[in-house]
Amino acid sequence: MKGSLLLKSKVKAMVFRLTLLFLVYVSVFFSQSFMVYAYKGVPDKVRIGLLFNDSQTGQYSAVSSFTVDSPKGLQFGYSTEDEFVCLQKEASEEAVTVRKDAFFVKGSSGLTEFNPSSGNPPSGEVIGAYHIKIGKDYKDYNALNKDLAEIRKKGVDAFSVYDDGWQIWTGFYVDENGAQAAITDYVEPALKLGDYSVVEPSMSRIVVLSKDGQVMLMFDSIYHAFQVQPETKDESCVLRINGDDKKRYRGAFEILRLSGSDMTVINVINIEEYLYGVVPYEIQASSHPEALKVQAVAARTYTVNNLNKYKRLQFDLCPTVYSQVYKGFDGEASSTNKAVDDTKGKVVTYNGKPASVFYFSSSGGMTEDVRNVWGSEGYPYLVSVEDKYESGDSWHYNWEVSFTAQKLKQIMIDRGLKIGDILGIYITKRSEAGRATEVIVKGSQGEKVYTNGSTRSFLSLDSQWYDITTDADIFVKGNDGEAIKTQLGGKKVMTASGLKTVSSANSKVSVVSANGTKTVPLIPTNYIFKGKGWGHAVGMSQEGAKGMANAGFTYEEILTHYFPGTKVE
């Protein structure tokens, strides 16, 4: 009995230990799962609009037709959540044409689209968007292929169609009457099937044509978007647009026909491979490896924070400065690819969420608080920090630009601001870092006040950190003996005949100083802006990051310096 109790006690202890071990395992598992869940916003893939129309930003590059090729062939189909479904292949490296199914005239210069309802089409071979369906529906391509071959043997130029099922069609007709006539005069005499119907135009249909102009596949689905992928996935198998080696891309192309636009071409690509084509265009690939890692993490974090920026056009980001400059495969460099790989999945976070990171070229020695640039609140990590590791000889670290008063007047007029002749431009407020946060442009008929970031953008200046001098400036002694910059227009001055107000009726006056006599205008005719730094100055200075990397800081230390209170994880 005693032995039995001891055995039971040992069993209970073992069960307890196993239970405890299980609970520890579950705890660790869910802890790890929580971390993954916290970053579920970091996608495996991103969607980059390569060719598209966007009236909001004025970007217009959508196309009605383009060619695509890949060194080891192509696959055409669509993607589901789990896999790519291949519908057709081009096994060779030959380029194929992808175009929308619409109304064209084929001339010596290529295809010209036309609207059939607007009147007679231009002269040349007419290609329409009406077709003839031949016979039954098929469950898959293999079931269709035998009948397609037989139909072609009988002289009918037929092709395979996927419209959420498989069919065989023929012809490109301008209207229904033309298609009906073709059935009577051409198709039925050749096939003798007696089973045909006219297919009307579709605003979503896409055609794939071989190099010799034969239809390889027609696609029109209400469930899926058309995609093109390389036949194989090795490093060299990228997609090339229109035979241009500067337009080669990893991943896949998704082609959409959106309302009011030609075809939109989207590069669907792994986020890390996307960054391969971004980082070298945001920072020199020859920079210190830690600086490249800084840029890789910053670009990844920007990407995560701007997913669906172009949701209305069904992609995430564009390849220009409206998002991040992206040049695809031919923009890559081995050094920046390594920086992306070495920081894979890393983002800047604040309180467990991806931070809103911004970067720019150079600060001039001090970054700026976001409130003084964009007026934004609630970003405790977008504050002014010292930037002492910048190179003082970097591009636009120091800059100078001048405007005549007449040019400034015209700029105001062009903006609909009728403030008359420019009498003066004054910096009336500065940030703690020294940047202009309020500037007044005073005219003979009114004035215009600019605040925060507009103190830079109103004249497209390199930065908000500047001083203004004019050709009407003189220096006088103040009560404390210090030299004070001023202008004489409207001032009271002592002359040989007594105290007088300097009238603007006189365009110039002579001023006597210890250095002799000089003539200055009463009202400035030329304004000189002399400043330092290049960019909005919020967040990370790229020149400063390079300097910190050269000084021995790690990429995590650099990022947390520019974004105080954040983590890299």
Coordinates of C-alpha atoms in Angstrom, one line a residue:
M1 CA 0.0 0.0 0.0
K2 CA 2.9 2.3 0.9
G3 CA 4.6 1.5 -2.4
S4 CA 1.4 2.2 -4.3
L5 CA 1.1 5.6 -2.6
L6 CA 4.7 6.4 -3.5
L7 CA 4.1 5.4 -7.1
K8 CA 1.0 7.7 -7.2
S9 CA 3.1 10.5 -5.7
K10 CA 5.8 10.1 -8.3
V11 CA 3.2 10.0 -11.1
K12 CA 1.5 13.2 -9.7
A13 CA 5.0 14.9 -9.6
M14 CA 5.7 13.8 -13.2
V15 CA 2.3 15.1 -14.3
F16 CA 2.9 18.4 -12.5
R17 CA 6.3 18.8 -14.2
L18 CA 4.9 17.9 -17.6
T19 CA 2.0 20.3 -17.0
L20 CA 4.4 23.0 -16.0
L21 CA 6.6 22.4 -19.0
F22 CA 3.6 22.5 -21.2
L23 CA 2.5 25.8 -19.7
V24 CA 6.0 27.3 -20.1
Y25 CA 6.0 26.1 -23.7
V26 CA 2.5 27.6 -24.4
S27 CA 3.7 30.8 -22.7
V28 CA 6.7 31.0 -24.9
F29 CA 4.8 30.1 -28.0
F30 CA 2.1 32.7 -27.4
S31 CA 4.8 35.3 -26.5
Q32 CA 6.5 34.6 -29.8
S33 CA 3.2 34.6 -31.6
F34 CA 2.3 38.0 -30.1
M35 CA 5.5 39.4 -31.4
V36 CA 4.7 38.1 -34.9
Y37 CA 1.1 39.4 -34.6
A38 CA 2.4 42.9 -33.6
Y39 CA 4.2 43.1 -36.9
K40 CA 1.6 41.5 -39.1
G41 CA 1.5 44.9 -41.0
V42 CA 5.0 44.0 -42.4
P43 CA 3.9 42.3 -45.6
D44 CA 5.6 39.5 -47.5
K45 CA 4.9 41.3 -50.7
V46 CA 4.2 44.9 -51.9
R47 CA 2.4 46.2 -54.9
I48 CA 4.3 48.9 -56.9
G49 CA 2.5 50.8 -59.6
L50 CA 4.8 51.0 -62.6
L51 CA 2.5 52.3 -65.3
F52 CA -0.7 54.0 -64.2
N53 CA -2.8 57.2 -64.4
D54 CA -3.4 59.3 -61.3
S55 CA -5.2 62.7 -61.6
Q56 CA -4.5 63.5 -58.0
T57 CA -0.7 63.6 -58.4
G58 CA -0.6 64.3 -62.2
Q59 CA 1.2 61.0 -63.0
Y60 CA 0.1 59.6 -66.3
S61 CA 1.9 56.5 -67.6
A62 CA -0.8 53.9 -68.2
V63 CA -0.6 52.1 -71.5
S64 CA -2.9 50.3 -74.0
S65 CA -0.2 47.9 -75.0
F66 CA 3.3 46.8 -74.0
T67 CA 5.7 43.9 -74.5
V68 CA 7.2 41.7 -71.8
D69 CA 9.9 39.1 -71.9
S70 CA 12.1 37.0 -69.6
P71 CA 15.3 35.1 -70.3
K72 CA 13.8 31.6 -69.6
G73 CA 10.2 32.2 -70.6
L74 CA 6.9 33.4 -69.2
Q75 CA 3.8 32.2 -67.4
F76 CA 0.4 33.8 -67.7
G77 CA -2.4 33.4 -65.2
Y78 CA -3.6 34.7 -61.8
S79 CA -2.7 34.4 -58.1
T80 CA -4.8 33.2 -55.3
E81 CA -4.0 33.5 -51.6
D82 CA -2.1 30.2 -51.8
E83 CA -0.6 29.9 -55.2
F84 CA -0.1 31.2 -58.8
V85 CA -2.4 29.5 -61.2
C86 CA -0.7 29.2 -64.6
L87 CA -3.1 29.3 -67.6
Q88 CA -0.6 29.5 -70.5
K89 CA 3.2 29.7 -71.1
E90 CA 5.7 31.1 -73.5
A91 CA 8.6 28.7 -73.2
S92 CA 11.1 30.9 -75.1
E93 CA 12.8 34.2 -74.3
E94 CA 10.7 35.9 -77.1
A95 CA 8.7 39.0 -76.1
V96 CA 5.0 38.8 -76.1
T97 CA 2.5 41.7 -76.3
V98 CA 0.0 42.4 -73.6
R99 CA -2.8 44.7 -74.7
K100 CA -6.3 45.6 -73.7
D101 CA -9.1 44.2 -75.8
A102 CA -10.4 47.4 -77.4
F103 CA -10.8 49.1 -80.8
F104 CA -7.6 49.8 -82.8
V105 CA -6.3 50.6 -86.2
K106 CA -3.1 49.0 -87.2
G107 CA -0.9 51.3 -89.3
S108 CA 2.7 51.7 -90.2
S109 CA 3.5 53.3 -86.8
G110 CA 1.7 50.6 -84.8
L111 CA -1.7 50.5 -83.1
T112 CA -3.9 53.6 -82.7
E113 CA -6.9 53.3 -80.5
F114 CA -10.2 54.8 -81.6
N115 CA -13.8 55.1 -80.5
P116 CA -16.1 53.3 -82.9
S117 CA -19.1 55.5 -81.9
S118 CA -17.3 58.6 -82.9
G119 CA -17.5 58.0 -86.7
N120 CA -15.3 56.4 -89.3
P121 CA -12.0 54.9 -88.0
P122 CA -8.7 56.0 -89.4
S123 CA -7.4 54.2 -92.4
G124 CA -5.7 50.9 -91.9
E125 CA -6.4 47.4 -90.6
V126 CA -9.2 47.6 -88.0
I127 CA -9.1 45.5 -84.9
G128 CA -12.4 45.4 -82.9
A129 CA -13.5 44.1 -79.5
Y130 CA -16.4 41.9 -80.6
H131 CA -15.7 38.1 -80.9
I132 CA -17.3 34.9 -81.8
K133 CA -17.6 32.1 -79.3
I134 CA -17.4 28.6 -80.8
G135 CA -19.1 25.7 -79.2
K136 CA -19.3 24.7 -75.6
D137 CA -17.5 25.6 -72.4
Y138 CA -14.5 23.5 -71.2
K139 CA -13.5 22.5 -67.6
D140 CA -9.8 23.2 -68.2
Y141 CA -7.2 24.0 -70.9
N142 CA -6.3 20.4 -71.6
A143 CA -9.9 19.6 -72.4
L144 CA -10.1 22.6 -74.8
N145 CA -6.7 22.1 -76.5
K146 CA -7.7 19.1 -78.7
D147 CA -10.8 20.9 -80.1
L148 CA -8.8 24.1 -80.6
A149 CA -6.3 22.3 -82.7
E150 CA -9.0 20.7 -84.8
I151 CA -10.7 24.1 -85.4
R152 CA -7.4 25.7 -86.5
K153 CA -6.8 22.8 -88.9
K154 CA -10.1 23.7 -90.6
G155 CA -8.8 27.2 -91.3
V156 CA -10.4 29.2 -88.5
D157 CA -8.0 31.4 -86.6
A158 CA -9.3 30.5 -83.1
F159 CA -7.8 31.1 -79.7
S160 CA -8.2 30.0 -76.1
V161 CA -10.1 32.3 -73.6
Y162 CA -10.2 32.2 -69.8
D163 CA -13.2 34.0 -68.3
D164 CA -13.5 32.1 -65.1
G165 CA -13.9 29.0 -67.3
W166 CA -12.5 28.0 -70.7
Q167 CA -13.9 28.8 -74.1
I168 CA -12.8 29.0 -77.7
W169 CA -13.3 32.3 -79.6
T170 CA -12.3 33.7 -82.9
G171 CA -12.2 37.1 -84.6
F172 CA -11.8 40.8 -83.7
Y173 CA -14.8 42.7 -85.1
V174 CA -15.9 46.3 -84.9
D175 CA -19.6 45.6 -84.2
E176 CA -22.1 42.8 -83.8
N177 CA -23.2 42.9 -87.4
G178 CA -19.6 42.2 -88.5
A179 CA -19.4 39.2 -86.2
Q180 CA -22.7 37.8 -87.3
A181 CA -21.7 38.1 -91.0
A182 CA -18.4 36.3 -90.2
I183 CA -20.4 33.4 -88.7
T184 CA -22.5 33.1 -91.8
D185 CA -19.8 33.6 -94.4
Y186 CA -16.7 32.2 -92.8
V187 CA -17.0 30.2 -89.5
E188 CA -20.0 28.0 -90.1
P189 CA -19.0 26.9 -93.6
A190 CA -15.6 25.9 -92.2
L191 CA -16.7 24.2 -89.0
K192 CA -20.4 23.2 -89.5
L193 CA -21.0 23.1 -85.8
G194 CA -24.1 25.3 -85.7
D195 CA -23.2 26.5 -82.1
Y196 CA -21.9 30.1 -82.0
S197 CA -22.6 33.3 -80.2
V198 CA -21.4 36.9 -80.4
V199 CA -19.3 38.1 -77.5
E200 CA -19.7 41.8 -76.7
P201 CA -16.8 44.2 -75.6
S202 CA -15.6 44.1 -72.0
M203 CA -13.9 46.9 -70.1
S204 CA -11.7 44.4 -68.3
R205 CA -10.6 42.0 -71.0
I206 CA -6.9 41.5 -71.8
V207 CA -5.2 39.9 -74.8
V208 CA -1.8 38.2 -74.9
L209 CA -0.2 37.9 -78.4
S210 CA 3.0 36.1 -79.5
K211 CA 5.8 37.8 -81.4
D212 CA 4.2 37.0 -84.7
G213 CA 0.8 38.5 -83.6
Q214 CA -1.1 35.3 -82.8
V215 CA -3.4 35.3 -79.8
M216 CA -2.0 33.1 -77.1
L217 CA -4.6 33.8 -74.5
M218 CA -7.5 36.1 -73.8
F219 CA -8.3 36.8 -70.1
D220 CA -11.4 38.3 -68.5
S221 CA -12.2 37.4 -64.9
I222 CA -14.6 38.8 -62.3
Y223 CA -12.7 37.0 -59.5
H224 CA -9.0 37.4 -60.4
A225 CA -6.5 39.8 -61.8
F226 CA -4.3 38.9 -64.7
Q227 CA -0.6 38.3 -63.9
V228 CA 2.6 37.6 -65.8
Q229 CA 5.5 35.8 -64.1
P230 CA 8.9 34.5 -65.2
E231 CA 8.9 30.8 -66.0
T232 CA 11.6 30.1 -63.4
K233 CA 12.6 32.0 -60.3
D234 CA 16.4 32.1 -60.4
E235 CA 18.3 35.4 -60.0
S236 CA 18.5 36.2 -63.7
C237 CA 14.8 35.6 -64.5
V238 CA 13.3 39.0 -64.3
L239 CA 10.6 40.6 -66.3
R240 CA 11.5 43.3 -68.9
I241 CA 9.1 45.9 -70.3
N242 CA 9.3 47.0 -74.0
G243 CA 12.8 45.5 -74.5
D244 CA 14.3 48.2 -72.2
D245 CA 17.1 46.9 -70.0
K246 CA 16.5 49.8 -67.6
K247 CA 13.0 48.5 -67.0
R248 CA 13.6 45.0 -65.6
Y249 CA 11.9 43.8 -62.4
R250 CA 11.8 40.9 -60.0
G251 CA 8.5 39.4 -59.0
A252 CA 5.4 39.4 -61.2
F253 CA 3.4 41.9 -63.2
E254 CA -0.3 42.4 -62.5
I255 CA -2.3 44.1 -65.2
L256 CA -5.6 45.8 -64.5
R257 CA -8.0 47.8 -66.6
L258 CA -9.3 50.4 -64.3
S259 CA -12.2 52.8 -65.1
G260 CA -11.1 55.9 -67.0
S261 CA -7.6 54.6 -67.6
D262 CA -5.5 52.6 -70.0
M263 CA -3.9 49.4 -68.5
T264 CA -2.3 49.7 -65.1
V265 CA 0.8 47.6 -64.7
I266 CA 1.7 46.7 -61.1
N267 CA 4.9 45.0 -59.9
V268 CA 4.0 42.5 -57.2
I269 CA 7.2 41.8 -55.4
N270 CA 8.7 40.6 -52.1
I271 CA 9.2 43.6 -49.9
E272 CA 12.9 42.8 -49.4
E273 CA 13.5 42.5 -53.2
Y274 CA 11.6 45.8 -53.6
L275 CA 14.0 47.5 -51.2
Y276 CA 16.9 46.2 -53.3
G277 CA 15.7 48.6 -56.0
V278 CA 15.0 51.5 -53.6
V279 CA 18.0 51.8 -51.2
P280 CA 20.7 52.7 -53.8
Y281 CA 18.5 55.5 -55.1
E282 CA 18.0 57.0 -51.6
I283 CA 21.7 56.8 -50.6
Q284 CA 25.0 56.3 -52.4
A285 CA 25.8 52.6 -52.6
S286 CA 29.4 53.4 -51.7
S287 CA 28.5 54.7 -48.3
H288 CA 29.6 53.0 -45.1
P289 CA 27.8 49.6 -44.6
E290 CA 26.1 50.9 -41.3
A291 CA 24.8 53.9 -43.2
L292 CA 23.3 51.6 -45.8
K293 CA 21.7 49.5 -43.1
V294 CA 20.2 52.7 -41.7
Q295 CA 18.7 53.6 -45.0
A296 CA 17.4 50.0 -45.6
V297 CA 15.6 50.0 -42.2
A298 CA 14.2 53.5 -42.8
A299 CA 13.0 52.6 -46.3
R300 CA 11.4 49.4 -45.0
T301 CA 9.6 51.3 -42.2
Y302 CA 8.4 54.0 -44.7
T303 CA 7.0 51.2 -46.9
V304 CA 5.1 49.6 -44.0
N305 CA 3.6 52.9 -43.0
N306 CA 2.5 53.8 -46.5
L307 CA 0.9 50.5 -47.6
N308 CA -2.3 51.3 -49.6
K309 CA -1.2 54.9 -50.2
Y310 CA -2.6 54.3 -53.7
K311 CA -5.4 52.0 -52.6
R312 CA -7.8 53.8 -55.0
L313 CA -5.6 52.5 -57.9
Q314 CA -5.2 49.0 -56.3
F315 CA -1.5 49.2 -55.4
D316 CA 0.7 50.4 -52.5
L317 CA 3.4 52.7 -53.7
C318 CA 4.6 54.3 -56.9
P319 CA 8.3 54.2 -58.1
T320 CA 8.9 58.0 -58.0
V321 CA 9.6 60.7 -55.3
Y322 CA 5.8 60.7 -54.6
S323 CA 6.7 57.5 -52.6
Q324 CA 10.3 56.2 -52.8
V325 CA 12.4 56.1 -56.0
Y326 CA 12.4 52.5 -57.2
K327 CA 14.3 51.4 -60.3
G328 CA 13.8 47.7 -60.2
F329 CA 16.5 45.1 -60.9
D330 CA 18.9 47.4 -62.8
G331 CA 18.9 49.8 -59.9
E332 CA 20.4 47.3 -57.5
A333 CA 23.9 47.2 -56.1
S334 CA 25.5 44.4 -54.2
S335 CA 26.4 46.6 -51.2
T336 CA 22.8 47.8 -50.7
N337 CA 21.4 44.4 -51.3
K338 CA 23.6 43.1 -48.5
A339 CA 22.3 46.0 -46.2
V340 CA 18.7 44.9 -46.9
D341 CA 19.6 41.3 -46.3
D342 CA 21.5 42.1 -43.1
T343 CA 18.5 44.0 -41.7
K344 CA 15.7 41.7 -43.0
G345 CA 12.4 42.5 -41.4
K346 CA 13.8 45.2 -39.2
V347 CA 11.7 48.4 -38.7
V348 CA 11.8 51.4 -36.5
T349 CA 9.1 51.2 -33.8
Y350 CA 7.6 53.4 -31.2
N351 CA 5.5 51.9 -28.4
G352 CA 5.4 48.6 -30.3
K353 CA 4.2 50.0 -33.6
P354 CA 6.1 51.1 -36.7
A355 CA 7.2 54.7 -36.4
S356 CA 6.5 57.4 -39.0
V357 CA 10.1 57.9 -40.3
F358 CA 11.2 60.6 -42.6
Y359 CA 14.6 61.3 -44.0
F360 CA 16.3 64.0 -46.1
S361 CA 19.7 65.0 -47.4
S362 CA 21.3 67.3 -44.9
S363 CA 20.3 69.4 -41.9
G364 CA 23.1 71.9 -41.7
G365 CA 23.9 70.8 -38.1
M366 CA 20.5 70.5 -36.4
T367 CA 17.3 68.6 -37.4
E368 CA 13.9 70.2 -36.9
D369 CA 10.8 69.4 -34.9
V370 CA 7.9 68.2 -37.1
R371 CA 5.6 70.9 -35.6
N372 CA 7.8 73.6 -37.2
V373 CA 7.6 72.1 -40.6
W374 CA 4.3 70.3 -41.2
G375 CA 2.5 71.5 -38.0
S376 CA 2.0 67.9 -36.9
E377 CA 1.4 66.9 -33.3
G378 CA 1.7 63.6 -31.5
Y379 CA 5.1 62.5 -32.8
P380 CA 7.4 62.7 -29.7
Y381 CA 10.2 61.1 -31.7
L382 CA 10.2 63.7 -34.6
V383 CA 11.9 66.4 -32.7
S384 CA 15.0 68.5 -33.2
V385 CA 18.3 66.8 -32.5
E386 CA 22.0 67.8 -32.9
D387 CA 23.5 66.6 -36.2
K388 CA 27.1 67.3 -35.6
Y389 CA 28.5 64.4 -37.7
E390 CA 27.4 65.8 -41.1
S391 CA 30.1 66.6 -43.6
G392 CA 30.3 70.4 -44.0
D393 CA 31.2 70.0 -47.7
S394 CA 28.2 67.8 -48.6
W395 CA 26.0 68.8 -51.5
H396 CA 24.0 71.9 -50.6
Y397 CA 25.2 71.9 -47.0
N398 CA 25.7 75.7 -47.6
W399 CA 23.6 77.4 -50.3
E400 CA 22.7 80.8 -51.7
V401 CA 20.1 82.0 -54.1
S402 CA 18.8 85.5 -55.1
F403 CA 15.6 87.0 -56.5
T404 CA 15.0 90.4 -57.9
A405 CA 12.1 92.3 -56.5
Q406 CA 10.4 92.2 -59.9
K407 CA 10.8 88.4 -60.0
L408 CA 9.2 88.1 -56.6
K409 CA 6.3 90.3 -57.6
Q410 CA 5.7 88.1 -60.6
I411 CA 5.8 85.0 -58.5
M412 CA 3.1 86.5 -56.2
I413 CA 1.0 87.5 -59.2
D414 CA 1.3 84.0 -60.7
R415 CA -0.2 82.6 -57.4
G416 CA -3.0 85.1 -57.5
L417 CA -1.5 87.3 -54.8
K418 CA -1.9 90.9 -55.8
I419 CA 0.1 92.6 -53.1
G420 CA 1.8 95.1 -55.4
D421 CA 5.5 96.0 -55.6
I422 CA 7.6 94.1 -53.1
L423 CA 8.8 96.4 -50.3
G424 CA 10.4 93.8 -48.1
I425 CA 10.7 90.2 -46.9
Y426 CA 11.1 89.6 -43.2
I427 CA 11.7 86.6 -41.0
T428 CA 9.5 87.3 -38.0
K429 CA 9.8 84.0 -36.2
R430 CA 12.3 81.2 -35.9
S431 CA 12.3 77.8 -34.3
E432 CA 14.7 76.9 -31.5
A433 CA 16.9 75.2 -34.0
G434 CA 17.1 78.5 -36.0
R435 CA 14.9 77.9 -38.9
A436 CA 12.3 80.4 -40.2
T437 CA 8.8 79.6 -39.1
E438 CA 7.2 82.8 -40.1
V439 CA 8.0 85.0 -43.1
I440 CA 6.2 88.1 -44.2
V441 CA 6.3 89.3 -47.7
K442 CA 5.3 93.0 -47.6
G443 CA 4.0 94.7 -50.7
S444 CA 2.7 98.2 -51.6
Q445 CA -0.9 96.9 -51.7
G446 CA -0.8 94.3 -48.9
E447 CA 1.2 91.4 -47.5
K448 CA 1.5 87.6 -47.4
V449 CA 2.4 85.6 -44.4
Y450 CA 4.1 82.2 -44.7
T451 CA 4.5 79.8 -41.8
N452 CA 6.4 76.6 -41.0
G453 CA 7.3 74.6 -44.1
S454 CA 5.8 77.1 -46.5
T455 CA 8.7 79.5 -45.5
R456 CA 10.8 77.2 -47.6
S457 CA 8.4 76.1 -50.3
F458 CA 7.1 79.5 -51.2
L459 CA 10.3 80.1 -53.2
S460 CA 11.4 76.4 -53.5
L461 CA 14.4 77.0 -51.2
D462 CA 16.7 74.2 -50.2
S463 CA 15.7 74.5 -46.5
Q464 CA 14.0 76.6 -43.9
W465 CA 17.3 77.6 -42.3
Y466 CA 18.4 80.8 -44.0
D467 CA 19.0 84.6 -43.6
I468 CA 17.9 87.3 -46.0
T469 CA 20.0 90.2 -47.1
T470 CA 19.2 92.9 -49.7
D471 CA 21.0 95.5 -51.7
A472 CA 19.2 98.2 -49.5
D473 CA 20.7 96.9 -46.3
I474 CA 22.9 99.2 -44.2
F475 CA 24.2 98.9 -40.6
V476 CA 23.8 101.5 -37.9
K477 CA 24.9 101.5 -34.3
G478 CA 22.3 100.6 -31.7
N479 CA 22.1 102.0 -28.1
D480 CA 24.4 99.2 -26.9
G481 CA 26.9 100.0 -29.7
E482 CA 26.1 96.8 -31.6
A483 CA 25.6 97.0 -35.4
I484 CA 22.0 96.7 -36.4
K485 CA 20.9 95.9 -40.0
T486 CA 18.2 98.2 -41.3
Q487 CA 16.9 99.9 -44.5
L488 CA 16.5 103.7 -45.0
G489 CA 13.1 103.8 -46.7
G490 CA 10.7 105.6 -44.3
K491 CA 13.4 106.2 -41.7
K492 CA 14.2 109.6 -40.1
V493 CA 17.9 110.6 -40.7
M494 CA 20.0 113.6 -39.8
T495 CA 21.1 115.6 -42.8
A496 CA 23.0 118.8 -43.3
S497 CA 19.7 120.6 -43.2
G498 CA 18.3 118.8 -40.2
L499 CA 16.2 115.7 -39.4
K500 CA 14.3 114.4 -42.4
T501 CA 12.2 111.3 -43.3
V502 CA 13.8 109.4 -46.2
S503 CA 11.1 109.3 -48.9
S504 CA 10.6 106.4 -51.1
A505 CA 10.2 109.0 -53.9
N506 CA 13.9 109.0 -54.1
S507 CA 15.1 105.7 -55.4
K508 CA 18.6 105.9 -54.0
V509 CA 20.6 107.6 -51.3
S510 CA 24.2 108.1 -50.5
V511 CA 25.4 106.7 -47.2
V512 CA 28.7 107.8 -45.6
S513 CA 30.5 105.3 -43.4
A514 CA 34.0 104.6 -42.1
N515 CA 34.7 102.8 -45.3
G516 CA 33.6 105.7 -47.5
T517 CA 30.5 106.6 -49.3
K518 CA 28.1 104.1 -51.0
T519 CA 24.8 104.5 -52.8
V520 CA 22.0 102.1 -51.8
P521 CA 18.3 101.9 -53.0
L522 CA 15.6 102.9 -50.5
I523 CA 13.6 99.8 -51.4
P524 CA 15.4 96.6 -52.1
T525 CA 15.7 95.6 -55.7
N526 CA 17.5 92.3 -55.0
Y527 CA 17.0 89.7 -52.2
I528 CA 19.7 87.2 -51.3
F529 CA 18.8 84.0 -49.3
K530 CA 21.8 82.4 -47.7
G531 CA 21.2 79.1 -45.9
K532 CA 22.3 75.6 -45.0
G533 CA 20.9 72.1 -45.2
W534 CA 18.9 70.5 -48.0
G535 CA 15.5 69.1 -47.4
H536 CA 12.6 69.3 -44.9
A537 CA 14.9 68.5 -41.9
V538 CA 12.4 66.2 -40.1
G539 CA 13.8 62.9 -38.9
M540 CA 17.0 61.5 -40.3
S541 CA 19.7 63.4 -42.1
Q542 CA 21.3 61.1 -44.7
E543 CA 24.6 63.0 -44.6
G544 CA 24.5 62.9 -40.8
A545 CA 23.9 59.1 -40.9
K546 CA 26.9 58.7 -43.1
G547 CA 29.0 60.8 -40.7
M548 CA 27.8 58.8 -37.7
A549 CA 28.6 55.5 -39.4
N550 CA 32.1 56.7 -40.3
A551 CA 32.5 57.7 -36.7
G552 CA 31.8 54.1 -35.5
F553 CA 28.1 54.2 -34.6
T554 CA 25.9 51.2 -35.4
Y555 CA 22.8 51.4 -37.5
E556 CA 20.6 51.0 -34.5
E557 CA 22.4 53.8 -32.6
I558 CA 22.1 56.1 -35.6
L559 CA 18.3 55.5 -36.0
T560 CA 17.5 55.9 -32.4
H561 CA 19.6 59.1 -32.3
Y562 CA 17.5 60.7 -35.1
F563 CA 14.2 59.2 -33.7
P564 CA 14.5 59.5 -29.9
G565 CA 12.5 57.0 -27.9
T566 CA 12.2 54.5 -30.7
K567 CA 13.6 51.0 -31.1
V568 CA 14.8 49.0 -34.0
E569 CA 13.2 45.5 -34.0

